[in-house]
Amino acid sequence: MELQGKRILLGITGGVAAYKAASLLRLMTGAGAQVQVVMTGPATRFVTPVTFQALSGRPVYVDQWDPRMPNNMAHIDLSREADAILVAPASANFLARVAQGLADDLLTTLVLARDCPLLVAPAMNRQMWENPATRRNVASLRQDGIEIFGPAAGVQACGEAGEGRMLEPGELLESLLAFFTPKLLAGRRVLMTAGPTFEAIDPVRGITNLSSGRMGYAIAQAAARAGSQVTLVSGPVSLPVPQGVERIPVLSALEMHAAVMERAARADVFIGVAAVADYRVAAVAHQKLKKELGGLPEIRLLANPDILADVAALPGAPFCVGFAAESENLEEYAQRKRQRKNVPLIVGNLIQDGFGGEDNRVILFDDQGSHPLPPASKAELARQLIEYLARLLEKRECTGST
Ligand code: C5P
């Protein structure tokens, strides 16, 4: 529950995208947030307050004169109760009013009275977004420290195509999570591998493994949320690219090796999460192998390069993090791997605890010994790993070690 304990005021203004605010609200409460909805009058023309009341389990406020507020200070009470105000969709008119400091309805009044961050997700026709007046307003909102999420480009409800679409609810949730994440890796470049590799036998067959890529993708997402620039060299998986992450898709270990070595010199951190095949097929058949040929086929294997060890051996190597997925003797094997591959930090896990699933149990091994993390979801473990990594980097820089 990544937004557990967070109180968020969700402001909804008049725009077609208001219907998407219902899904956004579901995602926010699903992530543990307590959400209080405030709508502008025009917003209620698109979706009624009843929908948001049912989804948030709280009364929805529209009017600054609402008699349900005991002291008639809705604008103060509602803004003081919030850790952040997110307005999605934010219309051109709303942005203009906030930029001017107007307080002519409940939402703009509580925005003016706030003592918490304001985040807005603009949604409007592309001409309205491009209008010099909106450009000016957005520039002054930015100058006032207001976070602008999006907008995206694409086909709009009016049938025109261009910039001005509200970000999708999932993207807004991710922007919100990133907003609340301390920027422990700000300014760092993180290079990673994730997923399995696929070693072709012929044009349709190959050798691969059951790595889902979930742990690697969760770490890429946590690193991006923590403010780093993340490049993820990924084997074949069916996972969406985490927001803010650059994905380089590859198939084989050799392709993964080449993609990593090309970028390693520019990275501050390298995290090898991929389940790289140890061997590849020596002679890949150009045509599909036919079983009628008789006899059992013989496949000769060659050893693949060790990507992690090769990165760690580079002069001025990035800070390297490796994984050790073992089925027994975790501590012994992990520490041995740490020494053999010459990497400062190894994340160890027993495959029976997490391979392919949502949850995992890991132990971190470094030169100070072993640090078990409590069993948790891969997203939570990824967050803790990034926190630990950031502390190690800082410590190294303070002591001047390499
Ligand atoms: O040697 P082993 O496969 O057990 O080591 C696992 C660690 O090394 C992981 O971090 C994995 O991503 C990395 N590795 C690699 N290239 C290989 C084999 C493993 O980068 N060829």
XYZ file of C-alpha atoms and ligand atoms in Angstrom:
423
model
C 0.000 0.000 0.000
C 2.213 2.725 -1.337
C -0.034 5.649 -0.348
C -0.927 4.258 3.087
C -1.634 7.076 5.542
C -1.619 9.773 2.841
C -4.584 12.153 2.806
C -5.188 13.518 -0.634
C -7.758 16.037 -1.738
C -8.853 15.192 -5.262
C -10.199 18.245 -7.071
C -12.279 17.658 -10.187
C -13.016 20.458 -12.645
C -15.289 20.641 -15.683
C -13.999 18.588 -18.580
C -14.837 15.353 -20.380
C -11.862 13.714 -18.678
C -13.823 13.971 -15.396
C -15.050 10.425 -16.058
C -11.461 9.197 -15.710
C -11.261 10.735 -12.231
C -13.470 7.871 -10.994
C -10.830 5.286 -12.010
C -8.098 7.485 -10.594
C -9.938 7.663 -7.277
C -10.203 3.836 -7.239
C -6.472 3.498 -7.866
C -5.651 6.015 -5.137
C -7.818 4.349 -2.498
C -6.513 0.956 -3.675
C -2.988 2.223 -2.928
C -4.100 3.085 0.613
C -4.779 6.839 0.289
C -7.629 8.579 2.077
C -9.256 10.690 -0.600
C -11.549 13.680 -0.125
C -13.230 14.814 -3.327
C -14.091 18.436 -4.102
C -15.732 19.268 -7.433
C -16.382 22.518 -9.254
C -19.932 23.238 -10.374
C -19.199 22.507 -14.073
C -17.554 19.191 -13.125
C -20.895 17.971 -11.754
C -22.357 18.418 -15.266
C -20.048 15.656 -16.498
C -20.172 13.166 -13.597
C -22.341 13.502 -10.517
C -20.929 13.748 -6.970
C -22.741 10.498 -6.088
C -20.177 8.471 -8.045
C -17.259 9.988 -6.152
C -19.053 9.794 -2.822
C -19.659 6.071 -3.340
C -16.058 5.452 -4.406
C -14.415 7.560 -1.682
C -16.843 6.716 1.120
C -16.948 10.416 2.014
C -19.227 13.341 1.286
C -18.250 15.277 -1.823
C -18.127 19.078 -1.532
C -18.913 21.498 -4.358
C -20.200 24.663 -2.739
C -18.321 26.950 -0.321
C -21.618 27.593 1.453
C -22.262 23.875 2.101
C -24.254 23.724 5.369
C -22.703 20.326 6.196
C -19.466 22.045 7.263
C -20.053 22.810 10.951
C -18.012 26.044 11.063
C -18.528 27.170 7.479
C -14.780 27.084 6.912
C -14.746 24.324 4.320
C -11.864 25.922 2.426
C -9.634 25.979 5.511
C -10.652 22.636 7.014
C -10.402 20.667 3.775
C -7.033 22.076 2.790
C -5.536 21.616 6.286
C -6.582 17.966 6.309
C -4.689 17.194 3.081
C -1.079 16.101 2.545
C -1.464 17.130 -1.101
C -4.117 18.466 -3.452
C -4.364 16.789 -6.841
C -6.655 18.404 -9.403
C -7.501 15.994 -12.232
C -8.778 16.981 -14.673
C -7.617 20.592 -14.387
C -9.406 22.734 -17.010
C -7.878 25.750 -18.745
C -10.259 27.949 -16.777
C -9.180 26.417 -13.467
C -5.477 26.884 -14.289
C -6.177 30.511 -15.217
C -8.025 31.160 -11.975
C -5.279 29.569 -9.845
C -2.572 31.468 -11.748
C -4.423 34.716 -10.932
C -5.032 33.797 -7.290
C -8.794 33.925 -7.741
C -11.008 32.304 -5.125
C -14.454 32.278 -6.675
C -15.584 28.762 -5.780
C -14.774 26.176 -3.093
C -11.948 24.472 -5.009
C -10.044 27.646 -5.952
C -10.603 29.055 -2.455
C -9.123 26.027 -0.711
C -6.281 25.943 -3.246
C -5.498 29.560 -2.362
C -5.720 28.746 1.360
C -3.586 25.568 1.141
C -0.433 24.837 3.097
C 0.339 21.640 1.173
C 1.632 20.891 -2.348
C -0.667 21.392 -5.345
C -0.466 18.971 -8.280
C -2.519 19.497 -11.416
C -3.288 17.287 -14.412
C -4.352 19.585 -17.271
C -6.991 18.347 -19.715
C -8.241 20.481 -22.572
C -8.519 20.867 -26.320
C -5.110 21.251 -27.998
C -5.804 24.847 -29.103
C -6.726 25.811 -25.563
C -3.482 24.215 -24.316
C -1.443 26.020 -26.991
C -3.152 29.354 -26.458
C -0.603 31.978 -25.305
C -2.805 32.773 -22.309
C -2.675 29.132 -21.127
C 1.078 28.986 -21.814
C 1.525 32.069 -19.611
C -0.682 30.616 -16.892
C 1.144 27.276 -16.883
C 4.516 29.068 -16.732
C 3.425 31.084 -13.713
C 1.957 28.012 -12.006
C 5.338 26.275 -12.464
C 7.083 29.328 -11.082
C 4.808 29.160 -8.045
C 6.019 25.594 -7.381
C 2.901 23.848 -8.658
C 3.526 20.393 -10.157
C 2.071 19.878 -13.626
C 1.406 16.228 -14.569
C 1.206 15.889 -18.360
C -0.742 16.532 -20.475
C -0.267 13.777 -23.037
C -0.658 14.032 -26.790
C -3.159 11.978 -28.763
C -6.691 11.883 -30.064
C -9.001 14.106 -28.042
C -12.672 13.763 -27.143
C -13.458 16.561 -29.640
C -11.943 14.474 -32.449
C -8.847 16.646 -32.879
C -5.374 15.276 -32.188
C -2.637 17.036 -30.257
C -1.324 17.870 -26.814
C -3.889 18.374 -24.068
C -5.185 14.917 -23.130
C -5.190 14.190 -19.431
C -2.683 11.500 -18.406
C -4.332 8.117 -17.896
C -5.331 7.256 -14.308
C -2.457 4.727 -13.968
C 0.053 7.342 -15.131
C -1.364 9.874 -12.671
C -1.087 7.382 -9.815
C 2.545 6.753 -10.773
C 3.217 10.521 -10.916
C 1.690 10.830 -7.452
C 3.825 7.982 -6.073
C 6.933 9.528 -7.615
C 5.987 12.881 -6.093
C 5.902 11.364 -2.601
C 9.172 9.401 -3.038
C 12.301 11.057 -1.606
C 14.755 11.772 -4.428
C 17.562 9.651 -2.955
C 19.111 8.900 -6.361
C 18.687 12.343 -7.922
C 21.279 12.993 -10.620
C 22.440 9.347 -10.785
C 22.339 7.224 -13.922
C 21.243 3.658 -13.303
C 21.787 0.904 -15.857
C 19.984 -2.385 -15.286
C 19.236 -5.779 -16.766
C 16.022 -7.720 -16.138
C 14.015 -10.680 -17.346
C 15.235 -13.900 -18.950
C 17.334 -14.256 -22.068
C 16.326 -16.380 -25.046
C 19.022 -18.450 -26.723
C 17.841 -19.526 -30.153
C 18.174 -23.123 -31.344
C 16.456 -22.506 -34.672
C 14.065 -19.791 -35.945
C 11.240 -20.915 -33.632
C 12.840 -22.742 -30.709
C 15.163 -21.693 -27.993
C 16.479 -22.096 -24.458
C 15.070 -19.716 -21.861
C 13.958 -19.674 -18.218
C 10.944 -18.727 -16.120
C 12.150 -15.316 -14.915
C 9.094 -13.009 -15.002
C 11.143 -9.801 -14.905
C 8.911 -8.490 -12.099
C 11.691 -7.906 -9.564
C 13.851 -6.072 -12.108
C 10.949 -3.941 -13.334
C 9.970 -3.087 -9.750
C 13.559 -1.971 -9.067
C 13.635 0.104 -12.266
C 10.408 1.785 -11.193
C 11.682 2.433 -7.644
C 14.943 3.865 -9.018
C 13.015 6.171 -11.387
C 10.734 7.316 -8.579
C 13.850 8.061 -6.508
C 14.928 10.552 -9.172
C 17.515 8.609 -11.180
C 17.751 8.266 -14.937
C 17.094 4.576 -15.568
C 18.019 2.482 -18.619
C 16.612 -1.025 -18.480
C 18.089 -3.615 -20.824
C 15.357 -6.190 -20.791
C 14.978 -9.746 -22.024
C 11.570 -10.868 -23.378
C 8.866 -10.230 -20.750
C 5.246 -9.124 -20.948
C 5.434 -6.183 -18.551
C 4.694 -2.515 -19.248
C 7.682 -0.142 -19.300
C 7.753 1.670 -15.938
C 7.058 5.405 -16.224
C 10.215 7.446 -16.756
C 12.346 4.393 -17.639
C 14.108 3.879 -20.976
C 13.778 0.239 -22.053
C 16.194 -1.419 -24.472
C 14.634 -4.735 -25.536
C 17.016 -7.627 -26.252
C 16.667 -11.361 -26.754
C 19.923 -13.221 -26.204
C 22.679 -12.947 -23.595
C 25.084 -11.707 -26.270
C 22.672 -8.907 -27.250
C 22.177 -8.043 -23.584
C 25.951 -8.019 -23.033
C 26.497 -5.697 -26.012
C 23.682 -3.326 -24.998
C 25.063 -3.091 -21.447
C 28.748 -2.720 -22.340
C 27.876 0.082 -24.768
C 26.291 2.060 -21.932
C 28.227 0.974 -18.811
C 30.851 3.726 -18.909
C 28.147 6.379 -18.563
C 26.374 4.693 -15.623
C 26.851 5.480 -11.943
C 25.145 2.260 -10.856
C 24.703 -1.096 -12.589
C 22.104 -3.535 -11.280
C 22.125 -6.994 -12.866
C 18.763 -8.573 -12.179
C 18.405 -10.573 -15.389
C 18.398 -14.349 -15.300
C 21.016 -14.584 -18.033
C 21.362 -17.974 -19.693
C 24.737 -19.466 -18.826
C 25.020 -21.105 -22.252
C 24.026 -20.422 -25.826
C 23.705 -22.717 -28.801
C 26.979 -22.950 -30.733
C 25.406 -23.243 -34.198
C 21.912 -21.771 -34.538
C 20.043 -23.518 -37.354
C 18.820 -21.135 -40.065
C 15.883 -23.391 -40.894
C 13.485 -25.106 -38.530
C 14.965 -28.419 -37.385
C 12.953 -31.362 -38.728
C 12.379 -34.414 -36.594
C 12.065 -36.687 -39.678
C 15.830 -36.446 -40.102
C 16.074 -39.302 -37.606
C 18.126 -39.730 -34.433
C 18.249 -37.359 -31.515
C 19.525 -33.884 -32.303
C 22.710 -32.849 -30.569
C 22.955 -29.280 -29.444
C 26.437 -28.056 -28.629
C 26.564 -25.223 -26.104
C 29.007 -22.387 -25.550
C 29.419 -20.369 -22.344
C 27.876 -16.880 -22.377
C 29.833 -13.893 -21.094
C 29.118 -12.864 -17.507
C 27.647 -9.377 -17.935
C 27.834 -8.412 -14.270
C 31.453 -9.552 -13.861
C 32.443 -7.777 -17.091
C 30.878 -4.489 -15.940
C 32.478 -4.805 -12.496
C 35.897 -5.355 -14.140
C 35.744 -2.122 -16.168
C 38.158 0.631 -15.146
C 36.088 3.181 -13.186
C 33.223 0.672 -13.057
C 29.814 1.846 -11.888
C 28.696 0.717 -8.432
C 27.581 -2.850 -9.156
C 24.682 -4.741 -7.630
C 24.147 -8.423 -8.408
C 21.507 -10.999 -7.639
C 21.922 -14.503 -6.324
C 18.887 -16.702 -6.750
C 19.743 -19.962 -5.046
C 17.830 -23.033 -4.002
C 20.024 -23.738 -0.915
C 23.026 -22.410 1.089
C 22.025 -18.844 0.223
C 24.486 -16.998 2.461
C 27.532 -19.033 1.460
C 26.800 -18.916 -2.280
C 25.856 -15.246 -2.241
C 28.994 -14.156 -0.409
C 31.109 -16.287 -2.709
C 29.449 -14.690 -5.745
C 30.101 -11.253 -4.323
C 33.825 -11.991 -4.091
C 34.080 -13.869 -7.400
C 32.317 -11.214 -9.467
C 33.853 -8.396 -7.424
C 30.576 -6.580 -6.734
C 30.000 -4.633 -3.517
C 26.345 -5.593 -3.054
C 24.512 -8.853 -3.733
C 20.782 -9.328 -3.283
C 20.172 -12.946 -2.364
C 16.949 -14.874 -2.451
C 15.827 -18.455 -2.272
C 14.035 -19.239 -5.518
C 11.287 -21.086 -3.660
C 10.510 -17.733 -1.927
C 9.791 -15.604 -4.942
C 10.720 -16.738 -8.441
C 7.948 -15.595 -10.774
C 5.542 -14.485 -8.031
C 4.363 -11.121 -6.654
C 6.090 -11.349 -3.278
C 9.636 -12.120 -2.321
C 12.038 -12.499 0.591
C 15.567 -11.199 0.136
C 18.797 -10.756 2.079
C 21.352 -8.090 1.182
C 25.036 -9.054 1.378
C 27.793 -6.458 1.451
C 31.174 -6.031 3.136
C 29.395 -5.376 6.428
C 27.692 -8.794 6.391
C 24.092 -9.785 5.736
C 20.936 -7.667 6.070
C 17.638 -9.525 5.735
C 14.695 -7.429 4.570
C 11.249 -8.361 5.898
C 9.214 -10.420 3.382
C 7.169 -8.041 1.228
C 5.846 -7.328 -2.221
C 8.446 -6.895 -4.950
C 7.526 -3.185 -5.156
C 8.190 -2.694 -1.437
C 11.441 -4.694 -1.535
C 12.552 -2.643 -4.532
C 11.888 0.557 -2.579
C 13.928 -0.711 0.374
C 16.754 -1.893 -1.874
C 16.982 1.552 -3.520
C 17.020 3.177 -0.084
C 19.829 0.856 1.055
C 21.754 1.423 -2.177
C 21.447 5.212 -1.867
C 22.815 5.019 1.689
C 25.750 2.852 0.550
C 26.563 5.273 -2.288
C 26.496 8.194 0.076
C 28.673 6.391 2.615
C 31.204 5.477 -0.089
C 31.379 9.057 -1.294
C 31.875 10.319 2.271
C 34.699 7.841 2.959
C 36.148 8.357 -0.538
C 36.281 4.611 -1.297
C 35.655 3.317 -4.796
O 26.443 -16.514 -11.761
P 24.979 -16.293 -11.473
O 24.129 -16.454 -12.686
O 24.471 -17.076 -10.321
O 24.929 -14.758 -11.009
C 23.770 -14.025 -10.931
C 24.053 -12.568 -11.083
O 24.958 -12.340 -12.158
C 22.823 -11.786 -11.426
O 22.996 -10.468 -10.950
C 22.809 -11.858 -12.948
O 22.053 -10.800 -13.522
C 24.291 -11.722 -13.259
N 24.703 -12.461 -14.463
C 25.130 -11.759 -15.580
N 25.551 -12.423 -16.698
C 25.578 -13.756 -16.725
C 25.154 -14.493 -15.603
C 24.719 -13.813 -14.503
O 25.097 -10.511 -15.557
N 26.006 -14.384 -17.810
